[in-house]
């Protein structure tokens, strides 16, 4: 039997041996550049567990938003999809539903995201390329042909013209005889991060925020199961931010939406439960898990303590996760399956409510059916074979993970103070603060890879001369754009021009006279006004956003 | 060694909002002593060519991640041609399949760079190409 050794002696002994140890030539930091200790102990993660962790389903929700977590229900497997014309994406949706996917997620092309019709001159070359082209109610009807809109939940990733697209969706359901109260889903509708990172905007921040509060007000009453904003860190991270910046900027945006809703007279508990979040899951396994946990804790505390929300559903941060597109490589693309699997595991251990796993070929083009299916199967293997979904927050209490969670919370808090000192979120957008912070982090990371401080298999280590095996890629049919123009010409000749004019005029008036714009957009959708026509009225009445110069 | 600074225009044609790569490359080229002008987002081919003319640049570098490269890259080349700017070194990058890269490289684009490119390689390529061109100009003069 060995003699017990005092803890302080053990630490001294460990330190002595650690100092002597020969270390690998590696950069021992997180992917965001934060230095890591070789080991963590009880003192590192120390905080009152009752106050800071609680149990799953309990304030401050560090350990998850549901008491039973994935024992009750697995996360929703939701692959983001869209390309070509509406009927082509409809086929991909049918394929995914048949393969066992449990929710739909629509990717739109750039003309749609920027509020231009498929037959607009500015759209040439981009129609149906990175997503599906939707210019009218007719397109939306083709997209959901044969899909029970009252049974599937649908996520739509669109922001600048989000209220118009939501109007098409609601009008489409109404035409099918479905009560909008039965609709479940999410519209991204997060304009703040567009100015900061993703850059598909329609009008300047103030009128854009007014449309968002119109959506919150309308849906609270008429589409109560709809998530009205998905406050997104994903694009901030993909644009180059660190994990802490993603966390801080996203939650700062979230708090700004809360302030705006309260400012127009909504009760925080009426709309806050319908806000959800969307994060990136990058390759730094533990930092990502800590980020998700920190996000829940910060949001719960802010909502209860700062905004006075009383409904626990307002305190709960529910989120979707997508694995990191930027972590994928064009070199040896099949390795991306492995990267995505690790990232998906982090999202699940972090307690995500839904998940998109990227396909291996996305650094080359939109994914093929085969690649999408492997990505979906990755989630299914995770759910069915690894047994990780049985225990909530399995890393809770880990010295390391708790320390990282605390660190990220503290870093986010510093950013909140800095943003406030700079006058708030909108002024910090207008003077390029977020944009510059993200850009600096992107360049730093790129340099770290190029100096070999951060390693990427196939890019700066284990390189194969020819880039490794090639894979099939998905190509958009070249006829898509021509067919879209023809369909638009038919629409324009078949609809009632007076009804179109009447609805567009009503929107123009409501821009200044007040009234709920989403309500006006739904009426305009039924009159077959196009996306581009409605957006053009908004551009004329509200003006256009001028990107601040940071370079 | 030449004394002249290389003037580069980094352009984002079309509606694509992905600017991480374009801005990173712009910063790296600037760190390499070049004078870099970045167009900002959502520019038409004509706007990019007009800026290239006004700014008297030696190089135009285009970035597209929206799949519209086969439409918009050739249109920028055409607009440059319409302004008598055929001498400008034209390069590009983004999410571009290998076949398309080859097609563009035989159609006025000197070089296309894909994901995973070392940014210093881009800087070295531009420097090398410009030195060749200036040496030829000097010899012809």
XYZ file of C-alpha atoms in Angstrom:
692
model
C 0.000 0.000 0.000
C 1.361 3.397 -0.919
C 1.411 6.313 1.477
C -1.126 9.037 0.641
C 0.551 12.088 -0.848
C -0.678 15.599 0.014
C -2.348 17.409 -2.888
C 0.143 20.291 -2.859
C 3.016 17.822 -3.057
C 1.340 16.057 -5.935
C 1.034 19.342 -7.777
C 4.647 20.243 -7.144
C 5.750 16.825 -8.353
C 3.621 17.080 -11.473
C 4.987 20.556 -12.227
C 8.544 19.307 -11.821
C 7.980 16.434 -14.231
C 6.048 18.600 -16.656
C 8.920 21.101 -16.755
C 11.305 18.301 -17.667
C 9.045 16.692 -20.226
C 9.928 16.903 -23.893
C 6.972 18.446 -25.733
C 5.758 17.956 -29.273
C 6.348 20.786 -31.699
C 2.807 22.086 -31.648
C 0.854 25.199 -30.826
C -1.065 24.407 -27.644
C -3.932 26.850 -28.075
C -7.586 26.587 -29.000
C -8.456 27.069 -32.664
C -9.317 30.639 -31.657
C -5.788 31.142 -30.334
C -6.420 30.946 -26.566
C -3.535 29.241 -24.712
C -4.418 25.997 -22.945
C -2.963 24.512 -19.774
C -1.645 20.944 -20.034
C -4.229 19.772 -17.505
C -7.157 21.245 -15.603
C -8.136 20.619 -12.023
C -10.815 21.427 -9.452
C -9.600 25.014 -9.007
C -9.971 25.860 -12.707
C -13.653 25.270 -13.203
C -14.570 26.316 -9.691
C -17.914 28.065 -9.333
C -21.015 27.354 -7.345
C -22.552 24.430 -9.261
C -26.088 25.199 -8.093
C -25.867 28.749 -9.306
C -23.879 28.177 -12.480
C -24.920 24.763 -13.698
C -28.135 23.530 -12.180
C -29.648 20.501 -13.866
C -30.886 20.071 -17.431
C -34.122 21.972 -17.888
C -33.308 24.278 -14.973
C -32.086 27.848 -14.830
C -29.502 28.889 -15.981
C -29.750 25.975 -18.442
C -25.983 25.511 -18.729
C -26.662 21.774 -18.914
C -29.437 21.892 -21.488
C -32.938 23.243 -21.992
C -34.909 20.009 -21.467
C -34.880 17.856 -18.340
C -34.796 14.657 -20.398
C -32.670 16.050 -23.257
C -32.262 13.468 -26.039
C -34.017 10.722 -24.079
C -37.230 12.615 -24.739
C -36.547 13.444 -28.350
C -33.454 13.354 -30.525
C -32.269 16.553 -32.158
C -33.953 17.425 -35.450
C -31.823 16.338 -38.400
C -32.226 19.193 -40.778
C -30.114 19.391 -43.931
C -30.019 22.791 -45.599
C -30.919 22.301 -49.248
C -31.813 24.301 -52.303
C -30.724 24.727 -55.881
C -32.104 25.454 -59.307
C -35.802 25.966 -59.781
C -38.439 25.327 -57.101
C -39.516 21.975 -58.573
C -35.906 20.694 -58.498
C -35.483 21.573 -54.824
C -38.901 20.035 -54.163
C -37.475 16.747 -55.460
C -34.431 17.050 -53.162
C -36.803 17.689 -50.226
C -38.821 14.581 -51.075
C -35.545 12.621 -51.273
C -34.415 13.878 -47.856
C -37.763 13.192 -46.188
C -37.676 9.678 -47.600
C -34.141 9.216 -46.240
C -35.437 9.907 -42.725
C -34.820 13.636 -42.379
C -37.173 15.214 -39.879
C -37.364 18.858 -40.928
C -36.835 20.952 -44.042
C -34.388 23.783 -44.489
C -34.487 26.029 -47.544
C -31.345 27.544 -49.078
C -32.052 30.423 -51.467
C -29.935 31.751 -54.318
C -28.276 35.168 -54.151
C -30.852 37.052 -56.237
C -33.584 35.871 -53.853
C -31.439 36.702 -50.806
C -30.877 40.213 -52.160
C -34.504 40.786 -53.169
C -34.209 40.520 -56.966
C -36.427 38.504 -59.296
C -34.963 35.706 -61.389
C -35.612 37.720 -64.566
C -33.855 40.849 -63.282
C -30.752 41.749 -65.285
C -28.660 41.875 -62.097
C -29.484 38.197 -61.398
C -27.824 36.884 -64.569
C -25.554 33.929 -63.869
C -26.713 33.514 -60.255
C -30.228 32.101 -60.617
C -30.500 28.787 -58.774
C -26.747 28.606 -58.141
C -26.258 28.565 -54.361
C -29.861 27.860 -53.543
C -33.335 27.789 -54.947
C -34.759 30.745 -56.822
C -38.074 31.979 -55.382
C -39.541 35.134 -56.905
C -43.261 34.680 -56.343
C -46.049 32.835 -54.582
C -46.166 30.472 -57.573
C -42.526 29.507 -56.979
C -43.280 28.876 -53.300
C -46.219 26.673 -54.253
C -43.970 24.621 -56.545
C -41.405 24.309 -53.754
C -43.951 22.774 -51.367
C -45.938 20.758 -53.903
C -47.000 17.517 -52.210
C -45.363 18.416 -48.872
C -47.741 18.637 -45.885
C -46.936 22.124 -44.609
C -48.933 21.570 -41.421
C -46.828 18.510 -40.543
C -43.218 19.300 -41.436
C -41.309 22.113 -39.810
C -39.549 24.362 -42.279
C -36.543 26.570 -41.798
C -35.897 29.361 -44.287
C -32.491 30.974 -44.404
C -33.174 34.465 -45.633
C -32.746 37.837 -43.994
C -33.002 41.092 -45.977
C -36.256 40.088 -47.696
C -37.225 37.611 -44.943
C -40.610 39.210 -44.206
C -41.518 38.959 -47.914
C -40.494 35.295 -48.117
C -42.427 34.515 -44.931
C -45.434 36.199 -46.554
C -45.102 33.855 -49.567
C -44.951 30.879 -47.186
C -47.999 31.943 -45.180
C -49.951 32.779 -48.374
C -48.985 29.370 -49.818
C -50.346 27.607 -46.712
C -53.527 29.704 -46.818
C -54.075 28.710 -50.446
C -53.767 25.064 -49.451
C -56.406 25.640 -46.766
C -53.956 25.340 -43.871
C -54.446 27.601 -40.859
C -51.217 29.616 -40.312
C -51.566 28.740 -36.622
C -50.562 25.183 -37.582
C -47.329 26.268 -39.290
C -44.114 25.337 -37.533
C -40.683 26.480 -38.516
C -38.111 29.218 -38.458
C -37.252 32.176 -40.618
C -33.709 33.377 -40.094
C -34.711 37.055 -40.300
C -31.500 38.093 -38.496
C -30.519 41.251 -40.292
C -27.894 42.478 -37.815
C -25.446 39.706 -38.619
C -25.971 40.394 -42.335
C -24.372 43.803 -41.947
C -21.677 42.264 -39.745
C -20.794 39.135 -41.694
C -23.019 37.576 -44.305
C -23.822 40.671 -46.360
C -27.203 39.946 -47.957
C -29.175 43.015 -46.962
C -32.048 44.918 -48.488
C -32.405 48.246 -46.669
C -30.477 50.051 -43.863
C -30.639 48.797 -40.248
C -33.418 50.974 -38.830
C -36.172 50.170 -41.375
C -34.954 46.546 -41.422
C -35.427 46.349 -37.655
C -38.878 47.870 -37.973
C -39.855 45.062 -40.378
C -38.505 42.528 -37.883
C -40.633 43.890 -35.068
C -43.591 43.782 -37.500
C -42.877 40.071 -38.020
C -42.644 39.449 -34.275
C -45.928 41.266 -33.650
C -47.807 39.555 -36.499
C -46.593 36.038 -35.714
C -47.249 36.321 -31.987
C -50.898 36.719 -32.889
C -51.370 34.760 -36.139
C -48.494 32.246 -36.524
C -47.765 31.434 -32.892
C -45.632 28.314 -33.465
C -43.237 30.110 -35.780
C -39.706 31.052 -34.692
C -39.520 34.642 -35.881
C -35.750 35.154 -35.738
C -32.917 32.680 -35.742
C -30.131 34.751 -34.241
C -27.128 33.467 -36.055
C -23.517 33.191 -35.105
C -22.819 30.761 -37.922
C -22.059 33.382 -40.548
C -20.033 35.470 -38.116
C -17.812 32.465 -37.442
C -17.601 31.450 -41.086
C -16.564 35.002 -41.961
C -13.558 34.483 -39.705
C -14.436 35.279 -36.084
C -13.150 33.419 -33.056
C -15.449 31.298 -30.896
C -15.689 34.101 -28.313
C -16.579 36.687 -30.973
C -19.216 34.393 -32.443
C -20.739 33.964 -28.997
C -20.538 37.626 -28.020
C -21.733 39.206 -31.260
C -24.613 36.758 -31.626
C -25.894 37.307 -28.116
C -25.398 41.080 -28.438
C -27.597 40.929 -31.546
C -30.132 38.842 -29.656
C -30.340 41.404 -26.885
C -30.765 44.161 -29.476
C -33.823 42.360 -30.926
C -35.242 42.074 -27.409
C -34.770 45.809 -26.839
C -36.437 46.601 -30.175
C -39.417 44.378 -29.432
C -39.870 45.927 -25.999
C -39.480 49.415 -27.507
C -42.481 48.918 -29.808
C -44.604 47.869 -26.871
C -44.445 44.064 -27.029
C -44.288 42.144 -23.764
C -40.928 40.392 -23.631
C -42.560 37.095 -22.670
C -44.878 37.294 -25.676
C -42.097 37.200 -28.259
C -38.860 36.054 -26.590
C -39.887 32.350 -26.492
C -40.083 32.417 -30.327
C -36.500 33.575 -30.790
C -34.039 30.791 -31.487
C -30.305 30.711 -32.171
C -27.970 29.219 -34.741
C -24.306 28.440 -34.102
C -21.320 27.046 -35.945
C -19.638 23.880 -34.760
C -15.974 24.136 -35.632
C -13.194 21.634 -35.137
C -12.037 22.658 -31.663
C -14.103 20.061 -29.877
C -14.054 21.271 -26.265
C -14.099 24.986 -27.065
C -17.242 24.475 -29.116
C -19.005 22.449 -26.431
C -18.095 25.133 -23.904
C -19.408 27.805 -26.279
C -22.839 26.181 -26.485
C -23.014 25.822 -22.710
C -21.882 29.406 -22.132
C -24.446 30.676 -24.641
C -27.309 29.086 -22.706
C -26.106 30.433 -19.379
C -25.498 33.988 -20.593
C -28.873 34.190 -22.352
C -30.794 32.877 -19.354
C -29.151 35.373 -17.029
C -29.601 38.344 -19.369
C -33.214 37.528 -20.050
C -34.162 37.075 -16.426
C -31.957 39.674 -14.780
C -31.654 42.417 -17.398
C -34.862 42.136 -19.376
C -37.096 40.960 -16.561
C -38.563 38.022 -18.490
C -40.720 35.849 -16.252
C -41.597 32.961 -18.558
C -38.882 30.265 -18.367
C -39.300 29.760 -22.115
C -37.921 33.279 -22.566
C -34.804 32.286 -20.620
C -34.069 29.152 -22.637
C -31.636 29.450 -25.503
C -32.661 26.867 -28.094
C -30.327 26.504 -31.048
C -29.641 24.945 -34.409
C -26.095 24.004 -35.316
C -24.307 23.633 -38.616
C -20.889 22.064 -38.875
C -18.166 24.449 -40.040
C -18.047 24.915 -43.795
C -14.767 26.781 -43.446
C -13.107 23.769 -41.842
C -13.559 21.694 -44.999
C -10.791 21.323 -47.546
C -10.822 21.048 -51.314
C -7.773 18.800 -50.962
C -8.571 15.134 -50.243
C -12.254 16.039 -49.920
C -13.340 12.680 -48.493
C -11.558 13.641 -45.244
C -14.327 16.199 -44.785
C -16.665 13.395 -43.741
C -14.443 12.839 -40.701
C -14.184 16.534 -39.838
C -17.940 16.881 -40.034
C -18.475 13.879 -37.771
C -16.296 15.360 -35.009
C -18.079 18.698 -35.316
C -21.474 17.018 -35.195
C -20.465 15.169 -32.028
C -19.483 18.475 -30.396
C -22.882 19.950 -31.288
C -24.701 17.001 -29.738
C -22.577 16.974 -26.590
C -23.288 20.712 -26.430
C -27.032 20.059 -26.455
C -28.167 21.326 -29.853
C -31.867 21.187 -30.798
C -31.227 20.598 -34.486
C -28.247 19.942 -36.708
C -27.043 20.275 -40.285
C -23.989 18.261 -41.230
C -22.060 19.545 -44.253
C -21.326 17.340 -47.206
C -17.787 16.438 -48.190
C -17.948 18.191 -51.557
C -19.041 21.650 -50.433
C -15.668 23.308 -51.026
C -16.157 22.414 -54.693
C -19.839 22.947 -55.401
C -23.288 22.314 -53.966
C -23.496 18.730 -52.716
C -24.448 15.671 -54.730
C -27.202 13.361 -53.453
C -24.589 10.810 -52.436
C -22.615 13.339 -50.393
C -25.757 14.691 -48.719
C -26.833 11.197 -47.775
C -23.477 10.415 -46.135
C -23.771 13.672 -44.185
C -27.260 12.752 -42.975
C -26.147 9.196 -42.177
C -23.347 10.690 -40.056
C -26.026 12.155 -37.772
C -27.998 8.945 -37.771
C -24.924 6.924 -36.768
C -24.274 9.444 -34.021
C -27.854 9.136 -32.789
C -28.321 5.390 -33.125
C -24.911 3.756 -32.707
C -22.639 5.795 -30.437
C -24.911 5.840 -27.340
C -23.938 9.470 -26.678
C -27.546 10.671 -26.636
C -28.524 8.855 -23.457
C -26.983 11.236 -20.932
C -27.581 14.984 -20.766
C -24.549 17.279 -20.744
C -22.081 14.411 -20.329
C -19.161 16.827 -19.995
C -20.734 18.891 -17.217
C -18.348 18.991 -14.283
C -15.299 18.380 -16.431
C -12.667 20.724 -14.989
C -11.556 21.643 -18.482
C -14.976 22.164 -20.041
C -16.227 24.193 -17.073
C -13.104 26.361 -17.215
C -13.611 26.969 -20.938
C -17.288 27.730 -20.382
C -16.373 30.312 -17.748
C -13.671 31.811 -19.940
C -15.994 32.218 -22.929
C -18.670 33.784 -20.751
C -16.126 36.302 -19.419
C -14.837 37.112 -22.925
C -18.374 37.647 -24.185
C -19.113 39.952 -21.253
C -16.085 42.092 -22.182
C -17.406 42.449 -25.713
C -20.891 43.396 -24.464
C -19.306 46.243 -22.511
C -17.224 47.344 -25.466
C -20.247 47.334 -27.810
C -22.207 49.378 -25.295
C -19.340 51.816 -24.922
C -19.393 52.227 -28.710
C -23.035 53.232 -28.624
C -24.663 49.831 -29.186
C -25.036 47.289 -31.948
C -26.273 49.481 -34.826
C -23.632 52.240 -34.395
C -20.978 49.507 -34.139
C -22.201 48.153 -37.481
C -22.206 51.577 -39.105
C -18.607 52.266 -38.093
C -17.413 48.786 -39.068
C -16.406 47.610 -35.584
C -17.726 44.057 -35.958
C -16.564 43.774 -39.533
C -13.013 44.788 -38.638
C -12.838 42.494 -35.602
C -13.960 39.549 -37.734
C -11.554 40.437 -40.544
C -8.604 40.658 -38.147
C -9.388 37.218 -36.740
C -9.758 35.758 -40.245
C -6.347 37.047 -41.317
C -4.740 35.856 -38.072
C -6.134 32.340 -38.577
C -5.063 32.231 -42.226
C -1.548 33.308 -41.208
C -1.465 30.659 -38.452
C -2.222 27.965 -41.025
C 0.342 29.327 -43.440
C 3.020 29.457 -40.736
C 2.148 25.900 -39.756
C 1.074 26.942 -36.245
C -2.330 25.451 -36.990
C -2.397 22.303 -39.040
C -4.844 21.255 -41.694
C -4.487 17.762 -43.129
C -4.084 17.845 -46.888
C -3.321 21.581 -46.872
C -0.187 22.110 -44.771
C 0.568 18.566 -43.638
C 0.066 15.122 -45.160
C -0.185 16.869 -48.500
C -0.673 14.779 -51.618
C 0.828 16.247 -54.780
C -2.270 15.922 -56.895
C -4.607 17.008 -54.063
C -5.769 13.444 -53.516
C -8.715 11.643 -55.026
C -11.285 13.689 -56.886
C -15.016 13.240 -56.387
C -18.107 13.828 -58.500
C -19.651 17.270 -58.208
C -23.147 18.621 -58.561
C -23.750 21.008 -61.458
C -26.682 23.369 -61.829
C -28.528 22.865 -65.109
C -27.814 25.740 -67.447
C -31.462 25.836 -68.547
C -32.628 26.849 -65.047
C -32.189 30.565 -65.693
C -33.920 30.501 -69.082
C -36.851 28.531 -67.682
C -37.122 30.926 -64.743
C -37.318 33.909 -67.117
C -40.060 32.196 -69.098
C -42.031 31.418 -65.941
C -41.751 35.032 -64.817
C -42.970 36.275 -68.200
C -46.021 33.980 -67.894
C -46.712 35.205 -64.361
C -46.487 38.843 -65.370
C -48.932 38.343 -68.246
C -51.455 36.207 -66.366
C -51.961 38.176 -63.129
C -54.298 41.111 -62.491
C -52.161 44.240 -62.974
C -54.556 46.442 -61.036
C -54.405 44.217 -57.963
C -50.593 44.281 -58.189
C -50.548 48.076 -58.383
C -53.012 48.408 -55.515
C -50.971 46.183 -53.179
C -47.647 47.806 -54.053
C -49.145 51.227 -53.350
C -50.484 49.979 -50.019
C -46.968 48.826 -49.089
C -45.503 52.171 -50.126
C -47.968 53.963 -47.894
C -47.423 51.604 -44.954
C -43.656 52.212 -45.103
C -44.248 55.692 -43.712
C -47.776 55.730 -42.335
C -47.168 52.674 -40.149
C -49.218 49.516 -40.090
C -47.862 45.999 -40.095
C -45.756 45.401 -43.205
C -45.903 41.592 -42.989
C -49.682 41.817 -43.230
C -49.303 43.978 -46.354
C -46.753 41.548 -47.864
C -49.163 38.611 -47.417
C -51.879 40.515 -49.281
C -49.328 41.387 -51.982
C -48.291 37.721 -52.243
C -51.890 36.709 -52.908
C -52.107 39.400 -55.597
C -49.001 37.791 -57.186
C -46.695 40.731 -56.648
C -43.129 39.477 -57.070
C -40.284 39.516 -54.589
C -38.389 42.029 -56.699
C -41.349 44.374 -57.025
C -42.002 44.456 -53.283
C -38.290 44.786 -52.510
C -37.984 47.631 -55.001
C -40.714 49.587 -53.174
C -38.781 49.078 -49.937
C -35.491 50.148 -51.526
C -37.146 53.284 -52.891
C -38.869 54.196 -49.645
C -36.188 53.177 -47.155
C -32.992 53.644 -49.177
C -30.064 51.250 -49.506
C -27.355 50.226 -47.058
C -23.875 51.595 -47.675
C -21.217 49.169 -46.506
C -18.653 50.915 -44.243
C -15.128 50.751 -45.624
C -12.775 48.799 -43.390
C -10.045 48.101 -45.948
C 14.179 45.188 -58.567
C 11.589 47.567 -59.830
C 10.749 50.717 -57.935
C 7.139 50.838 -58.988
C 4.471 49.604 -56.627
C 2.085 47.065 -58.075
C -1.478 48.427 -58.081
C -4.154 45.804 -57.521
C -7.938 45.969 -57.618
C -9.705 43.214 -55.678
C -13.249 42.927 -56.978
C -16.430 41.156 -55.865
C -18.705 40.875 -58.897
C -22.353 39.877 -58.520
C -24.609 39.446 -55.523
C -22.342 37.053 -53.610
C -21.714 38.188 -50.027
C -18.719 35.966 -49.192
C -15.829 38.382 -48.725
C -13.579 36.618 -46.225
C -11.214 35.412 -48.944
C -11.206 38.652 -50.930
C -10.442 40.759 -47.866
C -7.809 38.345 -46.580
C -6.027 38.345 -49.939
C -6.309 42.155 -50.097
C -4.624 42.440 -46.685
C -1.858 40.001 -47.606
C -1.083 41.764 -50.893
C -0.915 45.061 -49.025
C 1.479 43.469 -46.502
C 3.585 42.500 -49.518
C 3.997 46.155 -50.486
C 1.292 46.391 -53.146
C -1.249 49.190 -53.382
C -4.591 47.470 -53.017
C -8.048 48.823 -53.702
C -11.015 46.705 -52.617
C -14.276 47.344 -54.468
C -16.606 46.243 -51.676
C -19.506 43.896 -52.308
C -22.196 43.569 -54.953
C -20.473 45.245 -57.898
C -21.439 44.823 -61.531
C -18.741 43.876 -64.073
C -18.957 47.399 -65.528
C -18.422 49.009 -62.111
C -15.329 46.874 -61.504
C -13.841 47.657 -64.928
C -14.570 51.361 -64.464
C -12.749 51.357 -61.109
C -9.834 49.516 -62.721
C -9.650 52.280 -65.340
C -9.989 55.185 -62.888
C -7.432 53.712 -60.502
C -5.011 52.745 -63.271
C -4.340 49.319 -61.803
C -1.903 46.675 -63.022
C -3.858 43.735 -61.675
C -7.517 42.839 -61.233
C -8.267 39.967 -58.848
C -11.844 38.691 -58.735
C -13.490 36.524 -56.108
C -16.717 34.557 -56.468
C -18.139 31.845 -54.216
C -21.654 31.914 -55.624
C -21.205 29.689 -58.662
C -21.682 32.626 -61.042
C -18.037 32.701 -62.158
C -18.689 31.419 -65.709
C -21.119 34.294 -66.289
C -19.482 37.133 -64.373
C -15.740 36.531 -64.817
C -15.910 36.679 -68.637
C -18.142 39.754 -68.396
C -15.534 41.574 -66.308
C -12.898 40.640 -68.909
C -15.187 42.018 -71.635
C -15.764 45.269 -69.755
C -12.004 45.640 -69.248
C -11.504 45.034 -72.972
C -14.146 47.697 -73.809
C -12.060 50.177 -71.831
C -8.790 49.232 -73.509
C -7.510 47.397 -70.445
C -6.426 44.120 -72.050
C -2.945 44.583 -70.593
C -4.236 44.277 -67.018
C -3.203 41.037 -65.312
C -6.438 39.205 -64.579
C -6.616 36.596 -61.819
C -9.408 35.135 -59.707
C -10.423 32.714 -57.020
C -13.268 31.132 -55.101
C -15.318 27.957 -55.119
C -14.627 27.064 -58.741
C -14.565 23.518 -60.141
C -11.311 22.462 -61.857
C -12.886 22.300 -65.331
C -14.134 25.859 -65.012
C -10.726 27.033 -63.816
C -9.145 25.524 -66.920
C -11.774 27.133 -69.164
C -11.218 30.572 -67.618
C -7.445 30.192 -67.786
C -7.680 29.724 -71.527
C -9.950 32.735 -71.797
C -8.070 35.772 -70.541
C -7.507 34.801 -66.906
C -3.829 34.245 -66.206
C -4.443 32.220 -63.050
C -7.265 30.962 -60.845
C -6.707 30.119 -57.170
C -8.848 27.620 -55.259
C -9.527 26.889 -51.587
C -6.429 25.977 -49.577
C -4.143 28.310 -51.554
C -1.293 29.810 -49.531
C -1.895 33.568 -49.739
C 1.840 34.238 -50.084
C 1.750 32.118 -53.243
C -0.769 34.554 -54.681
C 1.480 37.487 -53.783
C 4.541 35.764 -55.283
C 2.636 34.868 -58.444
C 1.521 38.462 -58.989
C 4.998 39.831 -58.263
C 6.616 37.337 -60.653
C 4.112 38.014 -63.396
C 4.425 41.806 -63.087
C 8.223 41.673 -63.086
C 8.094 39.641 -66.311
C 5.708 42.156 -67.858
C 7.728 45.179 -66.809
C 10.952 43.581 -68.024
C 9.315 42.978 -71.381
C 8.015 46.565 -71.488
C 11.527 47.860 -70.732
C 13.057 45.663 -73.423
C 10.450 46.746 -75.969
C 10.919 50.413 -75.144
